[in-house]
Short mmCIF file of N, CA and C in Angstrom, two decimals:
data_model
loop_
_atom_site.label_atom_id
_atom_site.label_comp_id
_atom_site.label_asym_id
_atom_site.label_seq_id
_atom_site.Cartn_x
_atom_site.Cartn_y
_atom_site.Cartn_z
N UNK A 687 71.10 1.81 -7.47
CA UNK A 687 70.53 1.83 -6.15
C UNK A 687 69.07 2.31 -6.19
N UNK A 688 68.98 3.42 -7.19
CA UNK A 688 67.46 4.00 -7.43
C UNK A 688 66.33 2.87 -7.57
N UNK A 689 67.00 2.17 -8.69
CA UNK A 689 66.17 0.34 -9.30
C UNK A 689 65.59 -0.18 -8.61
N UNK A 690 67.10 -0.38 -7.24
CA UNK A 690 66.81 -1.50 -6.44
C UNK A 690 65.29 -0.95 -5.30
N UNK A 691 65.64 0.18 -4.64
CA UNK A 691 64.96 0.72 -3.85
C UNK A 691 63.23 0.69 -4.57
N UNK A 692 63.46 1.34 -5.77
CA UNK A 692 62.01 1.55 -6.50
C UNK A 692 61.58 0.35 -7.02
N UNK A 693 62.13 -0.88 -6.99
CA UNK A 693 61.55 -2.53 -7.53
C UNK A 693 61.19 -2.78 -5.98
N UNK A 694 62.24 -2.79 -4.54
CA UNK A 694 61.36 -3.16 -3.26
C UNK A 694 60.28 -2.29 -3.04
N UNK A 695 59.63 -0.91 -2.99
CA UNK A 695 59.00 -0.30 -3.09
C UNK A 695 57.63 -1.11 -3.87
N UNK A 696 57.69 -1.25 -4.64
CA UNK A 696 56.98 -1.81 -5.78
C UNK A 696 56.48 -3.09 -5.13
N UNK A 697 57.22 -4.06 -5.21
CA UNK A 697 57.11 -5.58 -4.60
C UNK A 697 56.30 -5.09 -2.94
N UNK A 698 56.45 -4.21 -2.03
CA UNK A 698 55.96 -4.16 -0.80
C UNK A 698 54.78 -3.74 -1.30
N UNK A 699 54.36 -3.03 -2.35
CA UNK A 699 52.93 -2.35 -2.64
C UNK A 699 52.31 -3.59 -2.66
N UNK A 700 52.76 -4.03 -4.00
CA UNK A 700 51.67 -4.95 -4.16
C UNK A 700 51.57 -6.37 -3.45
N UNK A 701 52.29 -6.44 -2.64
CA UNK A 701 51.93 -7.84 -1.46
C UNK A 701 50.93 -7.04 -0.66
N UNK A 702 51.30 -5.72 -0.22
CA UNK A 702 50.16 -5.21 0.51
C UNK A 702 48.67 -5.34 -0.33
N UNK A 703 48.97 -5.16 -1.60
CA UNK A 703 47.04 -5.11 -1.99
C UNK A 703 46.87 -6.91 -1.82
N UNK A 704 48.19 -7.42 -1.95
CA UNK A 704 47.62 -9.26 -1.96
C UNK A 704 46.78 -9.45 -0.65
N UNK A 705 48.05 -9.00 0.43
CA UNK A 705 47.35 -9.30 1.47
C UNK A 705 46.16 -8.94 2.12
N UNK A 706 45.56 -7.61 1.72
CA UNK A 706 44.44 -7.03 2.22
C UNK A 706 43.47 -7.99 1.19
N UNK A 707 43.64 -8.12 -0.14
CA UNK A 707 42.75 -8.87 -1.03
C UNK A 707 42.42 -10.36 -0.17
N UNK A 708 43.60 -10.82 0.39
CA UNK A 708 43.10 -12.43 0.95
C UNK A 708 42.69 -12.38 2.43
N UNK A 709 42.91 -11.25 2.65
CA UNK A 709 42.03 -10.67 3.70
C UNK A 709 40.20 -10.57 3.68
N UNK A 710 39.81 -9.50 2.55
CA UNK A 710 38.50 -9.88 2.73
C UNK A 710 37.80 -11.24 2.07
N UNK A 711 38.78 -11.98 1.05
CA UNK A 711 38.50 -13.14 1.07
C UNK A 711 38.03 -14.20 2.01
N UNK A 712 39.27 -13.72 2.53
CA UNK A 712 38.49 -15.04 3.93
C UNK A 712 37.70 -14.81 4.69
N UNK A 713 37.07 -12.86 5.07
CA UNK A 713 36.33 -12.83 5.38
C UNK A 713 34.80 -13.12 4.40
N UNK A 714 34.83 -13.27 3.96
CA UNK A 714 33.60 -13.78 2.43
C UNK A 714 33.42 -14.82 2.95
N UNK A 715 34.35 -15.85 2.95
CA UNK A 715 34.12 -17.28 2.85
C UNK A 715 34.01 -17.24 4.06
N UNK A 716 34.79 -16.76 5.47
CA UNK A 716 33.81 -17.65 6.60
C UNK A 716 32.68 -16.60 6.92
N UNK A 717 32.49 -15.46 6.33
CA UNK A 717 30.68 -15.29 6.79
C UNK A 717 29.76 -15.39 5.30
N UNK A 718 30.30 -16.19 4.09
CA UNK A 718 29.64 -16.24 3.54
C UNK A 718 28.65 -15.07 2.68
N UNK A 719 28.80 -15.21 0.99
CA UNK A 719 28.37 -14.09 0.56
C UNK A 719 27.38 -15.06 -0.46
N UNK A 720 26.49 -15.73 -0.20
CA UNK A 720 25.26 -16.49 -1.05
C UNK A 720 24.60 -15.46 -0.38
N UNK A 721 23.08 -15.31 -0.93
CA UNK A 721 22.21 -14.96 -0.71
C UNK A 721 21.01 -16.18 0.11
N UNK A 722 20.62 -15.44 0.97
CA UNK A 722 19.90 -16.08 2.03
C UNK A 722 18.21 -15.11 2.05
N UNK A 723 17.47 -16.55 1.66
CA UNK A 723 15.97 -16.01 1.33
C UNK A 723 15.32 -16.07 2.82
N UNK A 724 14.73 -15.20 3.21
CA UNK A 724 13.97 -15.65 4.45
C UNK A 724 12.42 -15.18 4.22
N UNK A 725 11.50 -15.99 4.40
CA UNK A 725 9.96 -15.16 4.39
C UNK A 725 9.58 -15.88 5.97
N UNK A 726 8.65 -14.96 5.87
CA UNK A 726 7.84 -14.97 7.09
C UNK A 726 6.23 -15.08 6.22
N UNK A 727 5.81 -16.65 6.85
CA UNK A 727 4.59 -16.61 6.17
C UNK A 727 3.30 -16.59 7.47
N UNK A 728 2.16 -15.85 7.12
CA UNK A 728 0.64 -15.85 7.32
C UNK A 728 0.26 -17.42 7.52
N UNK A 729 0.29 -17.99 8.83
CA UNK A 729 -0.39 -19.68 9.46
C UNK A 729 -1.30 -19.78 9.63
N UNK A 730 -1.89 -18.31 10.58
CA UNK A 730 -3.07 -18.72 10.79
C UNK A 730 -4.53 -19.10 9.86
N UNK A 731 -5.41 -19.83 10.41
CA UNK A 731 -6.59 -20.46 9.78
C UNK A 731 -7.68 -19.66 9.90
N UNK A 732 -7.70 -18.76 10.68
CA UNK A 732 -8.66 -17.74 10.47
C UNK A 732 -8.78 -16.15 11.09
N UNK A 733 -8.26 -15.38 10.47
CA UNK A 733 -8.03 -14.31 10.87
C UNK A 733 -8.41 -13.55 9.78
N UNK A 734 -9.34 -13.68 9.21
CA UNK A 734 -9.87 -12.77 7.92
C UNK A 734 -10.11 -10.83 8.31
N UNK A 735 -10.77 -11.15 9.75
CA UNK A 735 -10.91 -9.75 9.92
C UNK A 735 -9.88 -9.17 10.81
N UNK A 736 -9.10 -9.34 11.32
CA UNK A 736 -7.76 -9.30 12.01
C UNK A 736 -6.55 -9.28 11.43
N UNK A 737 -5.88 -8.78 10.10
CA UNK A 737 -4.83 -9.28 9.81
C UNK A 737 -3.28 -9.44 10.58
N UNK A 738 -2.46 -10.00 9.90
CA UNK A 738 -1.39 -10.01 11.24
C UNK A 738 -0.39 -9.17 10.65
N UNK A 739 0.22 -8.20 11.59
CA UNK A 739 1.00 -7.25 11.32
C UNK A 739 2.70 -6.87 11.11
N UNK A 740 3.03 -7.16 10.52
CA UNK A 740 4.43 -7.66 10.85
C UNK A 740 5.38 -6.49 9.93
N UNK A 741 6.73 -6.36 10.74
CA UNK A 741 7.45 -5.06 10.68
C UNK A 741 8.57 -5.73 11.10
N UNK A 742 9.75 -5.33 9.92
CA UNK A 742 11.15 -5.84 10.05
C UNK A 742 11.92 -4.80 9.70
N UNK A 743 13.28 -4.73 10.56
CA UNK A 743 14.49 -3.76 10.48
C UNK A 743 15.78 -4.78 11.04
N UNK A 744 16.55 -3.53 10.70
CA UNK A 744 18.03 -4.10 10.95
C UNK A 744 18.76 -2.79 11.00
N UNK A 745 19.75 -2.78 11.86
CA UNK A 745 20.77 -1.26 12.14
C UNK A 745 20.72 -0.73 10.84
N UNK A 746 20.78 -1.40 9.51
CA UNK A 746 21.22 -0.85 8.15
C UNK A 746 19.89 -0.84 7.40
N UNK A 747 18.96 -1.44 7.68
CA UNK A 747 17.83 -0.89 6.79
C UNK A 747 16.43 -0.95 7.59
N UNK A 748 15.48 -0.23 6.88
CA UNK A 748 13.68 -0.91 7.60
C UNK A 748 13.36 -1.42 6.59
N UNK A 749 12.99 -2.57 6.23
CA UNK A 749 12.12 -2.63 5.78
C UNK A 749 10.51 -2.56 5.44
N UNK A 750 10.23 -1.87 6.51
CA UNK A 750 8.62 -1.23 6.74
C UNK A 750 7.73 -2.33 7.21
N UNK A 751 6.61 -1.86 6.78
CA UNK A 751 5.53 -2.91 7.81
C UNK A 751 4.43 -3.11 6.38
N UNK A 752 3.89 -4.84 6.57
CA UNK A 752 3.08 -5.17 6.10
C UNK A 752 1.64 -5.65 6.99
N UNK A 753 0.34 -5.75 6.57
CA UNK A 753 -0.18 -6.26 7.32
C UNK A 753 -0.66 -7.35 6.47
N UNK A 754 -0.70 -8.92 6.76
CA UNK A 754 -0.65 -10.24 5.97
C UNK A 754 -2.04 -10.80 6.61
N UNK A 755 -2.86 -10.99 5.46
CA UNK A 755 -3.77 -11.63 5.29
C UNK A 755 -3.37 -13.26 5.41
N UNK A 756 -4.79 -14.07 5.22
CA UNK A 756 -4.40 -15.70 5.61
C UNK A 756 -3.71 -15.96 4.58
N UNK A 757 -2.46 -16.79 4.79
CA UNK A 757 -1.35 -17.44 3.65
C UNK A 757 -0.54 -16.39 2.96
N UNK A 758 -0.67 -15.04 3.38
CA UNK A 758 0.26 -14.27 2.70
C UNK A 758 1.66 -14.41 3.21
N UNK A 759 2.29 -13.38 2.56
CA UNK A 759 4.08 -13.51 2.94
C UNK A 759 4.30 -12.24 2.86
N UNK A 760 6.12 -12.24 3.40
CA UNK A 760 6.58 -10.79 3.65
C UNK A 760 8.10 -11.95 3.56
N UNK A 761 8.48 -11.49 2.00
CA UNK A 761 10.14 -12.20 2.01
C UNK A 761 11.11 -10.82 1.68
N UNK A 762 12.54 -11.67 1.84
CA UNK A 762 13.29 -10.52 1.43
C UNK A 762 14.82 -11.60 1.26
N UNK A 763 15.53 -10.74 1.06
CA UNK A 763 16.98 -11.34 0.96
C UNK A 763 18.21 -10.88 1.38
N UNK A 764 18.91 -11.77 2.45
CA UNK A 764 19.96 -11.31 3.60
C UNK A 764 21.29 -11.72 2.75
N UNK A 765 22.22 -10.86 2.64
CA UNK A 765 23.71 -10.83 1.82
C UNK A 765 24.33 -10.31 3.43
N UNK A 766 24.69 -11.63 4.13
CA UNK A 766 25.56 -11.09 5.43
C UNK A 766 27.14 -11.15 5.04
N UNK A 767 27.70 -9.92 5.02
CA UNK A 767 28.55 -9.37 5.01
C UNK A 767 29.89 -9.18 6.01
N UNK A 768 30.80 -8.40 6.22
CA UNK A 768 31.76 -7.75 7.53
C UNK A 768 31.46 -7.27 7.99
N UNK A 769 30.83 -5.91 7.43
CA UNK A 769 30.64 -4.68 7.71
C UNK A 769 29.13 -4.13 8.16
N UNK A 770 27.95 -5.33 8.08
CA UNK A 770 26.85 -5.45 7.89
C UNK A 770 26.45 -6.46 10.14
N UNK A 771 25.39 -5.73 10.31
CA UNK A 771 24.65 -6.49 11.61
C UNK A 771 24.65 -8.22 11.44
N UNK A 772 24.35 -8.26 10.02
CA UNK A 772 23.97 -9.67 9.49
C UNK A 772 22.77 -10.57 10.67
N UNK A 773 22.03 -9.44 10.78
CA UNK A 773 20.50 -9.55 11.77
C UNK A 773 19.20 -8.87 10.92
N UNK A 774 18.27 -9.55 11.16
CA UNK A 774 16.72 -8.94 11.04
C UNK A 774 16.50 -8.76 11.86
N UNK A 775 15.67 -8.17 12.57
CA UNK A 775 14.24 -8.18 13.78
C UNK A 775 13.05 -8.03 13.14
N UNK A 776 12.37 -8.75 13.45
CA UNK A 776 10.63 -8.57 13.20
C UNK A 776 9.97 -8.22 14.23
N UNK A 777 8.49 -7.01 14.23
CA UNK A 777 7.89 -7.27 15.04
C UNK A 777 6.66 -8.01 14.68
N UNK A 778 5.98 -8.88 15.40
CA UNK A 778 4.62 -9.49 14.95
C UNK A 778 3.43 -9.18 15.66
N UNK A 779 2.08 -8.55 15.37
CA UNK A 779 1.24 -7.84 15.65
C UNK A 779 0.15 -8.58 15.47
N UNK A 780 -0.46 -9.38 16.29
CA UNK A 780 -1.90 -9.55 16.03
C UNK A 780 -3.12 -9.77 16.77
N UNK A 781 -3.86 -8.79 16.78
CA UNK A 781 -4.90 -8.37 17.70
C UNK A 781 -4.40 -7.85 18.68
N UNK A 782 -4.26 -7.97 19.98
CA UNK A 782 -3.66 -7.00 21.00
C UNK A 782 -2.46 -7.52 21.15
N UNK A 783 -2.03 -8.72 20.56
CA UNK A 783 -0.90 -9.37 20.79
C UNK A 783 0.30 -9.14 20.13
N UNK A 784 1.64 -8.90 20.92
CA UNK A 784 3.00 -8.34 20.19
C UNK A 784 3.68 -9.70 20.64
N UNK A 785 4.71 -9.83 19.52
CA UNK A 785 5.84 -10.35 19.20
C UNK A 785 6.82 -9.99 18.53
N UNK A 786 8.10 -9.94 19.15
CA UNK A 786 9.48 -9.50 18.24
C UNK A 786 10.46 -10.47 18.26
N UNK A 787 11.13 -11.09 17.35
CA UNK A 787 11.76 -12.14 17.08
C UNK A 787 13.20 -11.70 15.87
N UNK A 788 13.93 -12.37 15.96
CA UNK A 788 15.33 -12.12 14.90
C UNK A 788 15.23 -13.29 14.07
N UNK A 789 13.96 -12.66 12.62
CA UNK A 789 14.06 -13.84 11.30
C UNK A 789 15.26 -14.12 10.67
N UNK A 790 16.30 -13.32 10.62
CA UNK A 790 17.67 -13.88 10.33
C UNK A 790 18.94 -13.31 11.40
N UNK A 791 19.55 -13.96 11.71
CA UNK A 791 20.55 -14.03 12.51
C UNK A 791 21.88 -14.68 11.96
N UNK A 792 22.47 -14.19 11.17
CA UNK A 792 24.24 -14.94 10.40
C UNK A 792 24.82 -16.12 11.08
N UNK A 793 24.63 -15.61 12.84
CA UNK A 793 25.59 -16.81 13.31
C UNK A 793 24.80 -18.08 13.52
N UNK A 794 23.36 -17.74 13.77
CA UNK A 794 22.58 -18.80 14.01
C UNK A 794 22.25 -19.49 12.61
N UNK A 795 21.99 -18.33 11.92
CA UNK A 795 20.78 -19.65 10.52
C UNK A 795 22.06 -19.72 9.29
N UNK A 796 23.24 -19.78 9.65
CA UNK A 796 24.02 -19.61 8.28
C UNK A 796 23.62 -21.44 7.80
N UNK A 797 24.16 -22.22 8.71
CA UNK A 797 23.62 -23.66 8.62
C UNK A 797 22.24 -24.19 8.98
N UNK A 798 21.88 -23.82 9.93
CA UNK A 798 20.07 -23.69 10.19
C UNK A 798 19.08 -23.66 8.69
N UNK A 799 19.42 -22.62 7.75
CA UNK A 799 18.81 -22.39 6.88
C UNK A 799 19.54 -23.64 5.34
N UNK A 800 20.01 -24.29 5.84
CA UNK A 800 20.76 -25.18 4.60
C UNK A 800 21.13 -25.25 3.71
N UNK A 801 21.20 -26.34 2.57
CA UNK A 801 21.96 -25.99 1.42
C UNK A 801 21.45 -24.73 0.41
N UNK A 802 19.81 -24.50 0.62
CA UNK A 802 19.29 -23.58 -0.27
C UNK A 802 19.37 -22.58 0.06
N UNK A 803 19.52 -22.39 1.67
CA UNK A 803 19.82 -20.89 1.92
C UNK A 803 18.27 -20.25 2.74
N UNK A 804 17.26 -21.14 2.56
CA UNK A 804 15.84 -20.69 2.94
C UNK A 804 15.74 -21.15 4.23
N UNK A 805 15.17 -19.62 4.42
CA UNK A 805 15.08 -19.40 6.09
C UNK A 805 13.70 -19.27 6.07
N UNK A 806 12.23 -20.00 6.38
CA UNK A 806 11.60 -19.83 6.71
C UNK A 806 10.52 -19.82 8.10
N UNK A 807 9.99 -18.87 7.95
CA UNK A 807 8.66 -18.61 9.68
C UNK A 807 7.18 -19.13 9.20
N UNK A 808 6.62 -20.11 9.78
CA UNK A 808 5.15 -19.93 9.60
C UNK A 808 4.66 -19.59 11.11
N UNK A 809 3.56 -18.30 11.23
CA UNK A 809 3.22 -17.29 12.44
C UNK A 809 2.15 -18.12 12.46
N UNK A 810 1.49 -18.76 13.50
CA UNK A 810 0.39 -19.37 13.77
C UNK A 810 -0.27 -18.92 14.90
N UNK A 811 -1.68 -19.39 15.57
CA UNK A 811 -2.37 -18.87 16.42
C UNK A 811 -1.29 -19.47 17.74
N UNK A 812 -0.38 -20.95 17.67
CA UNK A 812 -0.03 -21.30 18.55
C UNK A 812 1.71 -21.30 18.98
N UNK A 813 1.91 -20.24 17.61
CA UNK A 813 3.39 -19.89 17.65
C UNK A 813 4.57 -20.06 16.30
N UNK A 814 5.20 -20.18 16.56
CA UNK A 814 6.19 -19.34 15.30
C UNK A 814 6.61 -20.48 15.34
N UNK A 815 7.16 -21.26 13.89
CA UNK A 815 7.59 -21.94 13.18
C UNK A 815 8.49 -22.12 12.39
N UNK A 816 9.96 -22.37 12.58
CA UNK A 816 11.07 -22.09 11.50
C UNK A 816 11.40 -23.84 10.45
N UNK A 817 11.39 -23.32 9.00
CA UNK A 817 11.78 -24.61 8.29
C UNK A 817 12.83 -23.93 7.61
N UNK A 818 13.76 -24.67 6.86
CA UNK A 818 14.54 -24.24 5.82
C UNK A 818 14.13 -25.44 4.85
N UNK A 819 13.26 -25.76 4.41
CA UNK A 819 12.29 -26.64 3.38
C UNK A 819 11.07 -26.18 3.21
N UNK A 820 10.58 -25.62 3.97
CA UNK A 820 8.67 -25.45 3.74
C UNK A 820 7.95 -26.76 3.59
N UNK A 821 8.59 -27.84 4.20
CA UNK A 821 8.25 -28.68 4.35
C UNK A 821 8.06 -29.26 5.67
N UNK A 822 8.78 -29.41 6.50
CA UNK A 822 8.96 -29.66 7.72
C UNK A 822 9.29 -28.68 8.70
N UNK A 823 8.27 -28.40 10.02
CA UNK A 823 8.17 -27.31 10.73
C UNK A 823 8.58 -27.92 11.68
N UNK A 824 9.53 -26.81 12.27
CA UNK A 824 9.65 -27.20 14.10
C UNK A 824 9.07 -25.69 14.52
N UNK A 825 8.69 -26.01 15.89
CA UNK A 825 8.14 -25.16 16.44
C UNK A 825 9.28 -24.25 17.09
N UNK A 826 9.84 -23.32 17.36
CA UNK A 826 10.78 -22.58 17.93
C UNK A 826 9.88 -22.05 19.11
N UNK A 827 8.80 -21.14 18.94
CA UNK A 827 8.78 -20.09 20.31
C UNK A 827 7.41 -19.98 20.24
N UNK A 828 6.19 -19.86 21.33
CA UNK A 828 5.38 -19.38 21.58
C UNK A 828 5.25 -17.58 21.18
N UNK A 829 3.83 -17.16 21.10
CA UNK A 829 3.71 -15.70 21.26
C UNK A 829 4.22 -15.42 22.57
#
């Protein structure tokens, strides 16, 4: 009787680690654990003495503030998770002018950003620009 009791004992353990195991499995696979590149690039054509200011966070980290000269960048890399916002915010700063925008967002750019995973912004004098190619821009949002 001891056997029997201490083999079901046994058998209930370990379905329990199965099931919690195919548990965060499936959470993996539907929010996805690739790595997702996003930069935010410097558009404008002339702002030599003005640079543009830009500052990104998320509930779980800052990533601090750069100020981007013409054609510079400010990249990083989003691993959206369970347990994670699976959000950026940026703010964008240039000359008296503010902008704050969400460069990655899980539910929005998981497909937005495509097979490579690249989420990109080009910041221009006439507004913000998202590609996942660096090839082809759509315009998303005014300052």
């Amino acid at each position: 009787m001891k056997l029997a009791v201490s083999v079901y004992l046994t058998l209930c353990f370990a379905s329990s680690i199965i099931m919690v195991m195919a548990t965060i499995q499936r959470a993996r696979f539907l929010l996805g654990t690739d790595d997702y590149y996003v930069r935010v690039i410097n558009g404008f054509t002339d702002n030599s003495s003005v640079p543009l200011v830009i500052w990104c966070s998320s509930e779980e980290i800052d990533l601090g503030g750069r100020a981007l000269q013409e054609h510079d960048d400010f990249s990083w890399v989003m691993r959206p998770s369970f347990w994670s916002s699976n959000r950026m915010k940026c703010t964008m700063k240039w000359d008296t002018t503010r902008k704050s925008f969400e460069a990655f967002k899980a539910s929005r750019d998981t497909e937005r950003c495509g097979i490579h995973r690249m989420c990109s912004w080009m910041v221009t004098q006439d507004g913000f620009y998202f590609s996942n190619d660096e090839v082809n821009w759509r315009k998303d949002f005014l300052w």
